Structures are given as structure tokens and as C-alpha cells.
């Protein structure tokens, strides 16, 4: 199969935001060539595959990814350019030109997997790729097996990790949970394994729905978790104890206008995917729509906000 190699030249401060946006677009195997990264930094990165030996102080920072010949490359690139322009409203993105090269290479898609290893969130949640082995260290360990496929949601990104941590903190046994924009299903699966009674996962992307359904079965929680293909909350008519949305600030602000009707009194709304510069915007939107802020958690350049509707 032929692939289009895409190189987006970007300012260092926008690397995380643009990488996150690309994964939201269903793009797998992102490579970051960043002159600011030390060897120690490289060892810490799991999802973003940084190719050994390519860092050169004489070249610009860029993000590299691939599109298959089965996709409308022109349409996808135009969409990516528009989203980078949006990011540029809040961060210095730089020249952001995109170089395209046609290649024959079927091995790239699996390269990133060797950097994705089991890791722990909080003291008891272990995110384990399906192709890796892991033995429980304690009886309390909760193992979540994930194959992200073409969907976003390996758990290593700060936004996903914060959501997992907040679910662990605020979920009660037998709670009803809605995961909006579920990606690989990692958040819904985590909720189910932590004791939720019923979980509804929703995503617009059919690749995400496929990956989530497969991960739900792998984790043996298909009796609790239902995965739907649809638009935000339009697919459900239930009231949940918890709604989780790891999306983007602008969409969370839209959700804030109507999500309360899907929550029981005193229900919890966990929102993430929020660049630090947008925290006050999202906070103001939640307050304006009758929510109170319970907690704001920050990690790296990102934030998660826990809120609840005021009775």
C-alpha cells in the first residue's frame, strides 16, 4: 500500500497541542522530531514515536505522520491545517508548512508499539497494551488492556491520565457513566472495572467505535459497557451519575449548555482536553450554565475540570 508521509513544521510550544489534535483525527504512529528533547526525555515518551538518530540541531522541529491511499489526503490535510490555525489562536505555532511525500512502507504503523509499555496511573490502575505481558503486583491492581488501533486513547496523554485519575477518585459502586468522545474506550472500561453499574460510550468516529468495542470485549466488561456511534449526547436519554468528556475546550463549552440534563442531582461532570490557556474559558462556561467547580487538575500543558450542576 502507498502512504503519504506528512511533515508539519511547528514551534516547540505547540508540539503537545498539535500532536493531541492529530490523535483526535485518528492518526496513528505520530513521530516528533524535536531538537529540544534530551535522551532522558525520549525514554519517557511512549505514544509519540521519536525516531532514533534523527535529531539534528541544524533542522527544524516537525511532527511526522502518515495517511493511507484509502483516505482523501487533500481533504484531511485541509482539515488539519484548519485545526492548526485554531490552535494558533492560543499558542505560537510557527510557520506550520506541511511537506507531503508518497512512500511504499507498511512497517511504520507498528513502529510506535515498541514504545507503548504498561504503566501505572494513581496507585492501582495499570494501563497495559494488549500485546504486552504484565503480572499483578498487588491484589488491588486494576489492569486495563488497550489496543488503540486507529483511535485516540492509549492513556499516556496527560488528558486521558487525568480523566482516569478523576474517575478513580469520584466513581461510586454501581454508578451509571457516560463517556462522550470515547476513543479507544479506555475511560469507559476503567469505570466498568472500578465498579460502575452501566457505562455508555459514544464517539462520532467509526474507527474509534470499532476499537472501543474490541477493547470492551478484551477487558471482559461487555456486560456493562455499550458503545454507540453518534453525535455527543444525542444518542442517550438516561441520567447518569457521571459524564466524562475528554475532548477539546470548545466542545466542552458547548456540552456545558446541555449536559446537566443527563446528570442526576449532584452528578459529576469530568471534562478534559483543555489547554491551560483555556481553563478560565471553560470554567466560565460551566459556571454560566449552572455548574459549580469541584476541582481543577493540571498536568503539563493540560487541565481537567471536575464540576457538578448546582441543585
PDB file of N, CA, C and O in Angstrom, residues 166-229:
ATOM      1  N   UNK A 166      -9.419  10.952  37.872  1.00  0.00           N
ATOM      2  CA  UNK A 166     -10.641  11.548  38.411  1.00  0.00           C
ATOM      3  C   UNK A 166     -11.784  10.527  38.504  1.00  0.00           C
ATOM      4  O   UNK A 166     -12.579  10.556  39.445  1.00  0.00           O
ATOM      5  N   UNK A 167     -11.857   9.629  37.530  1.00  0.00           N
ATOM      6  CA  UNK A 167     -12.853   8.549  37.615  1.00  0.00           C
ATOM      7  C   UNK A 167     -12.573   7.710  38.850  1.00  0.00           C
ATOM      8  O   UNK A 167     -13.475   7.359  39.623  1.00  0.00           O
ATOM      9  N   UNK A 168     -11.320   7.370  39.050  1.00  0.00           N
ATOM     10  CA  UNK A 168     -10.917   6.575  40.215  1.00  0.00           C
ATOM     11  C   UNK A 168     -11.295   7.267  41.522  1.00  0.00           C
ATOM     12  O   UNK A 168     -11.692   6.626  42.497  1.00  0.00           O
ATOM     13  N   UNK A 169     -11.211   8.591  41.530  1.00  0.00           N
ATOM     14  CA  UNK A 169     -11.472   9.360  42.746  1.00  0.00           C
ATOM     15  C   UNK A 169     -12.963   9.540  43.027  1.00  0.00           C
ATOM     16  O   UNK A 169     -13.393   9.445  44.181  1.00  0.00           O
ATOM     17  N   UNK A 170     -13.760   9.775  41.993  1.00  0.00           N
ATOM     18  CA  UNK A 170     -15.155  10.192  42.204  1.00  0.00           C
ATOM     19  C   UNK A 170     -16.203   9.110  41.926  1.00  0.00           C
ATOM     20  O   UNK A 170     -17.366   9.280  42.292  1.00  0.00           O
ATOM     21  N   UNK A 171     -15.811   8.011  41.298  1.00  0.00           N
ATOM     22  CA  UNK A 171     -16.789   6.970  40.970  1.00  0.00           C
ATOM     23  C   UNK A 171     -17.208   6.192  42.209  1.00  0.00           C
ATOM     24  O   UNK A 171     -16.378   5.857  43.061  1.00  0.00           O
ATOM     25  N   UNK A 172     -18.499   5.918  42.313  1.00  0.00           N
ATOM     26  CA  UNK A 172     -19.029   5.045  43.373  1.00  0.00           C
ATOM     27  C   UNK A 172     -19.560   3.762  42.736  1.00  0.00           C
ATOM     28  O   UNK A 172     -19.911   3.732  41.549  1.00  0.00           O
ATOM     29  N   UNK A 173     -19.625   2.717  43.523  1.00  0.00           N
ATOM     30  CA  UNK A 173     -20.076   1.416  43.032  1.00  0.00           C
ATOM     31  C   UNK A 173     -21.467   1.521  42.428  1.00  0.00           C
ATOM     32  O   UNK A 173     -22.350   2.183  42.984  1.00  0.00           O
ATOM     33  N   UNK A 174     -21.656   0.882  41.289  1.00  0.00           N
ATOM     34  CA  UNK A 174     -22.925   0.790  40.556  1.00  0.00           C
ATOM     35  C   UNK A 174     -23.362   2.105  39.904  1.00  0.00           C
ATOM     36  O   UNK A 174     -24.491   2.229  39.442  1.00  0.00           O
ATOM     37  N   UNK A 175     -22.474   3.092  39.852  1.00  0.00           N
ATOM     38  CA  UNK A 175     -22.793   4.339  39.151  1.00  0.00           C
ATOM     39  C   UNK A 175     -23.079   4.093  37.672  1.00  0.00           C
ATOM     40  O   UNK A 175     -22.499   3.185  37.055  1.00  0.00           O
ATOM     41  N   UNK A 176     -23.953   4.931  37.106  1.00  0.00           N
ATOM     42  CA  UNK A 176     -24.162   4.980  35.662  1.00  0.00           C
ATOM     43  C   UNK A 176     -23.225   6.038  35.094  1.00  0.00           C
ATOM     44  O   UNK A 176     -23.169   7.158  35.611  1.00  0.00           O
ATOM     45  N   UNK A 177     -22.493   5.682  34.036  1.00  0.00           N
ATOM     46  CA  UNK A 177     -21.465   6.562  33.480  1.00  0.00           C
ATOM     47  C   UNK A 177     -21.666   6.731  31.980  1.00  0.00           C
ATOM     48  O   UNK A 177     -21.990   5.769  31.273  1.00  0.00           O
ATOM     49  N   UNK A 178     -21.479   7.961  31.489  1.00  0.00           N
ATOM     50  CA  UNK A 178     -21.477   8.247  30.052  1.00  0.00           C
ATOM     51  C   UNK A 178     -20.106   8.799  29.685  1.00  0.00           C
ATOM     52  O   UNK A 178     -19.627   9.754  30.298  1.00  0.00           O
ATOM     53  N   UNK A 179     -19.477   8.196  28.681  1.00  0.00           N
ATOM     54  CA  UNK A 179     -18.181   8.674  28.179  1.00  0.00           C
ATOM     55  C   UNK A 179     -18.411   9.260  26.787  1.00  0.00           C
ATOM     56  O   UNK A 179     -18.704   8.535  25.832  1.00  0.00           O
ATOM     57  N   UNK A 180     -18.282  10.581  26.675  1.00  0.00           N
ATOM     58  CA  UNK A 180     -18.541  11.284  25.416  1.00  0.00           C
ATOM     59  C   UNK A 180     -17.231  11.463  24.655  1.00  0.00           C
ATOM     60  O   UNK A 180     -16.289  12.054  25.164  1.00  0.00           O
ATOM     61  N   UNK A 181     -17.184  10.968  23.414  1.00  0.00           N
ATOM     62  CA  UNK A 181     -15.944  11.011  22.651  1.00  0.00           C
ATOM     63  C   UNK A 181     -14.989   9.964  23.186  1.00  0.00           C
ATOM     64  O   UNK A 181     -13.874  10.257  23.596  1.00  0.00           O
ATOM     65  N   UNK A 182     -15.418   8.706  23.161  1.00  0.00           N
ATOM     66  CA  UNK A 182     -14.762   7.651  23.944  1.00  0.00           C
ATOM     67  C   UNK A 182     -13.429   7.185  23.379  1.00  0.00           C
ATOM     68  O   UNK A 182     -12.653   6.545  24.084  1.00  0.00           O
ATOM     69  N   UNK A 183     -13.134   7.472  22.104  1.00  0.00           N
ATOM     70  CA  UNK A 183     -11.879   6.999  21.533  1.00  0.00           C
ATOM     71  C   UNK A 183     -11.748   5.497  21.641  1.00  0.00           C
ATOM     72  O   UNK A 183     -12.643   4.748  21.236  1.00  0.00           O
ATOM     73  N   UNK A 184     -10.664   5.020  22.213  1.00  0.00           N
ATOM     74  CA  UNK A 184     -10.412   3.579  22.339  1.00  0.00           C
ATOM     75  C   UNK A 184     -11.274   2.918  23.406  1.00  0.00           C
ATOM     76  O   UNK A 184     -11.237   1.700  23.562  1.00  0.00           O
ATOM     77  N   UNK A 185     -12.037   3.712  24.170  1.00  0.00           N
ATOM     78  CA  UNK A 185     -12.893   3.160  25.225  1.00  0.00           C
ATOM     79  C   UNK A 185     -12.222   3.063  26.568  1.00  0.00           C
ATOM     80  O   UNK A 185     -12.799   2.538  27.532  1.00  0.00           O
ATOM     81  N   UNK A 186     -11.023   3.607  26.688  1.00  0.00           N
ATOM     82  CA  UNK A 186     -10.237   3.428  27.903  1.00  0.00           C
ATOM     83  C   UNK A 186     -10.943   3.963  29.144  1.00  0.00           C
ATOM     84  O   UNK A 186     -10.906   3.348  30.214  1.00  0.00           O
ATOM     85  N   UNK A 187     -11.638   5.096  29.034  1.00  0.00           N
ATOM     86  CA  UNK A 187     -12.282   5.692  30.214  1.00  0.00           C
ATOM     87  C   UNK A 187     -13.510   4.890  30.633  1.00  0.00           C
ATOM     88  O   UNK A 187     -13.730   4.639  31.823  1.00  0.00           O
ATOM     89  N   UNK A 188     -14.313   4.479  29.664  1.00  0.00           N
ATOM     90  CA  UNK A 188     -15.490   3.668  29.986  1.00  0.00           C
ATOM     91  C   UNK A 188     -15.103   2.325  30.576  1.00  0.00           C
ATOM     92  O   UNK A 188     -15.739   1.832  31.520  1.00  0.00           O
ATOM     93  N   UNK A 189     -14.059   1.713  30.017  1.00  0.00           N
ATOM     94  CA  UNK A 189     -13.582   0.426  30.525  1.00  0.00           C
ATOM     95  C   UNK A 189     -13.048   0.587  31.949  1.00  0.00           C
ATOM     96  O   UNK A 189     -13.315  -0.240  32.827  1.00  0.00           O
ATOM     97  N   UNK A 190     -12.309   1.668  32.182  1.00  0.00           N
ATOM     98  CA  UNK A 190     -11.810   1.942  33.529  1.00  0.00           C
ATOM     99  C   UNK A 190     -12.963   2.067  34.513  1.00  0.00           C
ATOM    100  O   UNK A 190     -12.929   1.476  35.608  1.00  0.00           O
ATOM    101  N   UNK A 191     -13.998   2.822  34.131  1.00  0.00           N
ATOM    102  CA  UNK A 191     -15.161   2.989  35.007  1.00  0.00           C
ATOM    103  C   UNK A 191     -15.804   1.647  35.318  1.00  0.00           C
ATOM    104  O   UNK A 191     -16.150   1.353  36.473  1.00  0.00           O
ATOM    105  N   UNK A 192     -15.955   0.808  34.292  1.00  0.00           N
ATOM    106  CA  UNK A 192     -16.579  -0.503  34.489  1.00  0.00           C
ATOM    107  C   UNK A 192     -15.749  -1.369  35.433  1.00  0.00           C
ATOM    108  O   UNK A 192     -16.285  -2.028  36.335  1.00  0.00           O
ATOM    109  N   UNK A 193     -14.434  -1.363  35.262  1.00  0.00           N
ATOM    110  CA  UNK A 193     -13.573  -2.197  36.106  1.00  0.00           C
ATOM    111  C   UNK A 193     -13.454  -1.665  37.530  1.00  0.00           C
ATOM    112  O   UNK A 193     -13.101  -2.404  38.447  1.00  0.00           O
ATOM    113  N   UNK A 194     -13.770  -0.364  37.700  1.00  0.00           N
ATOM    114  CA  UNK A 194     -13.735   0.214  39.046  1.00  0.00           C
ATOM    115  C   UNK A 194     -15.081   0.090  39.762  1.00  0.00           C
ATOM    116  O   UNK A 194     -15.231   0.567  40.883  1.00  0.00           O
ATOM    117  N   UNK A 195     -16.068  -0.531  39.100  1.00  0.00           N
ATOM    118  CA  UNK A 195     -17.318  -0.814  39.795  1.00  0.00           C
ATOM    119  C   UNK A 195     -18.565  -0.142  39.269  1.00  0.00           C
ATOM    120  O   UNK A 195     -19.636  -0.263  39.876  1.00  0.00           O
ATOM    121  N   UNK A 196     -18.464   0.598  38.152  1.00  0.00           N
ATOM    122  CA  UNK A 196     -19.671   1.212  37.580  1.00  0.00           C
ATOM    123  C   UNK A 196     -20.690   0.135  37.245  1.00  0.00           C
ATOM    124  O   UNK A 196     -20.333  -0.984  36.855  1.00  0.00           O
ATOM    125  N   UNK A 197     -21.973   0.470  37.377  1.00  0.00           N
ATOM    126  CA  UNK A 197     -23.016  -0.498  37.082  1.00  0.00           C
ATOM    127  C   UNK A 197     -23.300  -0.608  35.604  1.00  0.00           C
ATOM    128  O   UNK A 197     -23.564  -1.692  35.069  1.00  0.00           O
ATOM    129  N   UNK A 198     -23.260   0.530  34.907  1.00  0.00           N
ATOM    130  CA  UNK A 198     -23.534   0.558  33.472  1.00  0.00           C
ATOM    131  C   UNK A 198     -22.785   1.739  32.855  1.00  0.00           C
ATOM    132  O   UNK A 198     -22.751   2.828  33.429  1.00  0.00           O
ATOM    133  N   UNK A 199     -22.190   1.513  31.690  1.00  0.00           N
ATOM    134  CA  UNK A 199     -21.410   2.552  31.021  1.00  0.00           C
ATOM    135  C   UNK A 199     -21.845   2.665  29.569  1.00  0.00           C
ATOM    136  O   UNK A 199     -21.970   1.651  28.875  1.00  0.00           O
ATOM    137  N   UNK A 200     -22.075   3.897  29.119  1.00  0.00           N
ATOM    138  CA  UNK A 200     -22.373   4.152  27.710  1.00  0.00           C
ATOM    139  C   UNK A 200     -21.244   4.972  27.115  1.00  0.00           C
ATOM    140  O   UNK A 200     -20.953   6.072  27.587  1.00  0.00           O
ATOM    141  N   UNK A 201     -20.590   4.424  26.090  1.00  0.00           N
ATOM    142  CA  UNK A 201     -19.505   5.118  25.390  1.00  0.00           C
ATOM    143  C   UNK A 201     -20.019   5.591  24.032  1.00  0.00           C
ATOM    144  O   UNK A 201     -20.680   4.831  23.321  1.00  0.00           O
ATOM    145  N   UNK A 202     -19.692   6.833  23.684  1.00  0.00           N
ATOM    146  CA  UNK A 202     -20.186   7.419  22.436  1.00  0.00           C
ATOM    147  C   UNK A 202     -19.027   8.053  21.674  1.00  0.00           C
ATOM    148  O   UNK A 202     -18.197   8.746  22.260  1.00  0.00           O
ATOM    149  N   UNK A 203     -18.992   7.826  20.355  1.00  0.00           N
ATOM    150  CA  UNK A 203     -17.996   8.507  19.531  1.00  0.00           C
ATOM    151  C   UNK A 203     -18.536   8.657  18.113  1.00  0.00           C
ATOM    152  O   UNK A 203     -19.270   7.790  17.613  1.00  0.00           O
ATOM    153  N   UNK A 204     -18.164   9.769  17.474  1.00  0.00           N
ATOM    154  CA  UNK A 204     -18.545  10.024  16.084  1.00  0.00           C
ATOM    155  C   UNK A 204     -17.730   9.197  15.101  1.00  0.00           C
ATOM    156  O   UNK A 204     -18.195   8.878  14.007  1.00  0.00           O
ATOM    157  N   UNK A 205     -16.505   8.859  15.484  1.00  0.00           N
ATOM    158  CA  UNK A 205     -15.563   8.184  14.596  1.00  0.00           C
ATOM    159  C   UNK A 205     -15.819   6.677  14.608  1.00  0.00           C
ATOM    160  O   UNK A 205     -15.742   6.024  15.648  1.00  0.00           O
ATOM    161  N   UNK A 206     -16.098   6.111  13.442  1.00  0.00           N
ATOM    162  CA  UNK A 206     -16.375   4.670  13.353  1.00  0.00           C
ATOM    163  C   UNK A 206     -15.149   3.840  13.719  1.00  0.00           C
ATOM    164  O   UNK A 206     -15.275   2.736  14.255  1.00  0.00           O
ATOM    165  N   UNK A 207     -13.939   4.359  13.420  1.00  0.00           N
ATOM    166  CA  UNK A 207     -12.726   3.647  13.826  1.00  0.00           C
ATOM    167  C   UNK A 207     -12.623   3.565  15.342  1.00  0.00           C
ATOM    168  O   UNK A 207     -12.223   2.542  15.903  1.00  0.00           O
ATOM    169  N   UNK A 208     -12.996   4.660  16.008  1.00  0.00           N
ATOM    170  CA  UNK A 208     -12.974   4.678  17.469  1.00  0.00           C
ATOM    171  C   UNK A 208     -13.983   3.682  18.032  1.00  0.00           C
ATOM    172  O   UNK A 208     -13.683   2.938  18.973  1.00  0.00           O
ATOM    173  N   UNK A 209     -15.177   3.672  17.468  1.00  0.00           N
ATOM    174  CA  UNK A 209     -16.224   2.750  17.944  1.00  0.00           C
ATOM    175  C   UNK A 209     -15.767   1.308  17.785  1.00  0.00           C
ATOM    176  O   UNK A 209     -15.945   0.478  18.687  1.00  0.00           O
ATOM    177  N   UNK A 210     -15.163   0.992  16.629  1.00  0.00           N
ATOM    178  CA  UNK A 210     -14.669  -0.366  16.392  1.00  0.00           C
ATOM    179  C   UNK A 210     -13.605  -0.739  17.420  1.00  0.00           C
ATOM    180  O   UNK A 210     -13.656  -1.822  18.018  1.00  0.00           O
ATOM    181  N   UNK A 211     -12.627   0.164  17.627  1.00  0.00           N
ATOM    182  CA  UNK A 211     -11.564  -0.112  18.596  1.00  0.00           C
ATOM    183  C   UNK A 211     -12.121  -0.258  20.004  1.00  0.00           C
ATOM    184  O   UNK A 211     -11.726  -1.148  20.760  1.00  0.00           O
ATOM    185  N   UNK A 212     -13.059   0.627  20.372  1.00  0.00           N
ATOM    186  CA  UNK A 212     -13.645   0.587  21.711  1.00  0.00           C
ATOM    187  C   UNK A 212     -14.394  -0.722  21.944  1.00  0.00           C
ATOM    188  O   UNK A 212     -14.255  -1.344  23.013  1.00  0.00           O
ATOM    189  N   UNK A 213     -15.168  -1.160  20.966  1.00  0.00           N
ATOM    190  CA  UNK A 213     -15.918  -2.415  21.117  1.00  0.00           C
ATOM    191  C   UNK A 213     -14.974  -3.594  21.306  1.00  0.00           C
ATOM    192  O   UNK A 213     -15.215  -4.478  22.144  1.00  0.00           O
ATOM    193  N   UNK A 214     -13.881  -3.607  20.548  1.00  0.00           N
ATOM    194  CA  UNK A 214     -12.917  -4.698  20.678  1.00  0.00           C
ATOM    195  C   UNK A 214     -12.237  -4.663  22.048  1.00  0.00           C
ATOM    196  O   UNK A 214     -12.043  -5.706  22.683  1.00  0.00           O
ATOM    197  N   UNK A 215     -11.898  -3.473  22.522  1.00  0.00           N
ATOM    198  CA  UNK A 215     -11.261  -3.349  23.838  1.00  0.00           C
ATOM    199  C   UNK A 215     -12.216  -3.714  24.965  1.00  0.00           C
ATOM    200  O   UNK A 215     -11.796  -4.268  25.985  1.00  0.00           O
ATOM    201  N   UNK A 216     -13.492  -3.395  24.803  1.00  0.00           N
ATOM    202  CA  UNK A 216     -14.501  -3.757  25.805  1.00  0.00           C
ATOM    203  C   UNK A 216     -14.566  -5.280  25.954  1.00  0.00           C
ATOM    204  O   UNK A 216     -14.596  -5.817  27.070  1.00  0.00           O
ATOM    205  N   UNK A 217     -14.567  -5.980  24.824  1.00  0.00           N
ATOM    206  CA  UNK A 217     -14.605  -7.451  24.858  1.00  0.00           C
ATOM    207  C   UNK A 217     -13.319  -8.005  25.467  1.00  0.00           C
ATOM    208  O   UNK A 217     -13.347  -8.918  26.309  1.00  0.00           O
ATOM    209  N   UNK A 218     -12.171  -7.450  25.060  1.00  0.00           N
ATOM    210  CA  UNK A 218     -10.880  -7.905  25.594  1.00  0.00           C
ATOM    211  C   UNK A 218     -10.833  -7.796  27.109  1.00  0.00           C
ATOM    212  O   UNK A 218     -10.285  -8.676  27.795  1.00  0.00           O
ATOM    213  N   UNK A 219     -11.427  -6.728  27.643  1.00  0.00           N
ATOM    214  CA  UNK A 219     -11.410  -6.498  29.088  1.00  0.00           C
ATOM    215  C   UNK A 219     -12.565  -7.186  29.822  1.00  0.00           C
ATOM    216  O   UNK A 219     -12.729  -7.006  31.022  1.00  0.00           O
ATOM    217  N   UNK A 220     -13.374  -7.931  29.070  1.00  0.00           N
ATOM    218  CA  UNK A 220     -14.478  -8.709  29.643  1.00  0.00           C
ATOM    219  C   UNK A 220     -15.470  -7.836  30.424  1.00  0.00           C
ATOM    220  O   UNK A 220     -15.943  -8.217  31.500  1.00  0.00           O
ATOM    221  N   UNK A 221     -15.776  -6.664  29.875  1.00  0.00           N
ATOM    222  CA  UNK A 221     -16.768  -5.783  30.508  1.00  0.00           C
ATOM    223  C   UNK A 221     -17.920  -5.488  29.543  1.00  0.00           C
ATOM    224  O   UNK A 221     -18.640  -4.511  29.697  1.00  0.00           O
ATOM    225  N   UNK A 222     -18.089  -6.354  28.531  1.00  0.00           N
ATOM    226  CA  UNK A 222     -19.151  -6.142  27.549  1.00  0.00           C
ATOM    227  C   UNK A 222     -20.541  -6.320  28.145  1.00  0.00           C
ATOM    228  O   UNK A 222     -21.537  -5.941  27.527  1.00  0.00           O
ATOM    229  N   UNK A 223     -20.624  -6.871  29.361  1.00  0.00           N
ATOM    230  CA  UNK A 223     -21.915  -6.959  30.041  1.00  0.00           C
ATOM    231  C   UNK A 223     -22.303  -5.635  30.683  1.00  0.00           C
ATOM    232  O   UNK A 223     -23.462  -5.423  31.054  1.00  0.00           O
ATOM    233  N   UNK A 224     -21.328  -4.718  30.790  1.00  0.00           N
ATOM    234  CA  UNK A 224     -21.577  -3.426  31.436  1.00  0.00           C
ATOM    235  C   UNK A 224     -21.474  -2.246  30.473  1.00  0.00           C
ATOM    236  O   UNK A 224     -22.063  -1.195  30.714  1.00  0.00           O
ATOM    237  N   UNK A 225     -20.664  -2.394  29.416  1.00  0.00           N
ATOM    238  CA  UNK A 225     -20.314  -1.254  28.567  1.00  0.00           C
ATOM    239  C   UNK A 225     -20.974  -1.380  27.197  1.00  0.00           C
ATOM    240  O   UNK A 225     -20.804  -2.396  26.506  1.00  0.00           O
ATOM    241  N   UNK A 226     -21.683  -0.339  26.805  1.00  0.00           N
ATOM    242  CA  UNK A 226     -22.320  -0.268  25.492  1.00  0.00           C
ATOM    243  C   UNK A 226     -21.659   0.848  24.696  1.00  0.00           C
ATOM    244  O   UNK A 226     -21.537   1.978  25.187  1.00  0.00           O
ATOM    245  N   UNK A 227     -21.210   0.557  23.480  1.00  0.00           N
ATOM    246  CA  UNK A 227     -20.512   1.537  22.654  1.00  0.00           C
ATOM    247  C   UNK A 227     -21.407   1.945  21.486  1.00  0.00           C
ATOM    248  O   UNK A 227     -21.882   1.096  20.736  1.00  0.00           O
ATOM    249  N   UNK A 228     -21.610   3.259  21.343  1.00  0.00           N
ATOM    250  CA  UNK A 228     -22.512   3.790  20.317  1.00  0.00           C
ATOM    251  C   UNK A 228     -21.767   4.714  19.366  1.00  0.00           C
ATOM    252  O   UNK A 228     -20.848   5.438  19.767  1.00  0.00           O
ATOM    253  N   UNK A 229     -22.185   4.700  18.113  1.00  0.00           N
ATOM    254  CA  UNK A 229     -21.649   5.610  17.101  1.00  0.00           C
ATOM    255  C   UNK A 229     -22.655   6.743  16.915  1.00  0.00           C
ATOM    256  O   UNK A 229     -23.765   6.523  16.461  1.00  0.00           O
TER     257      UNK A 229
END
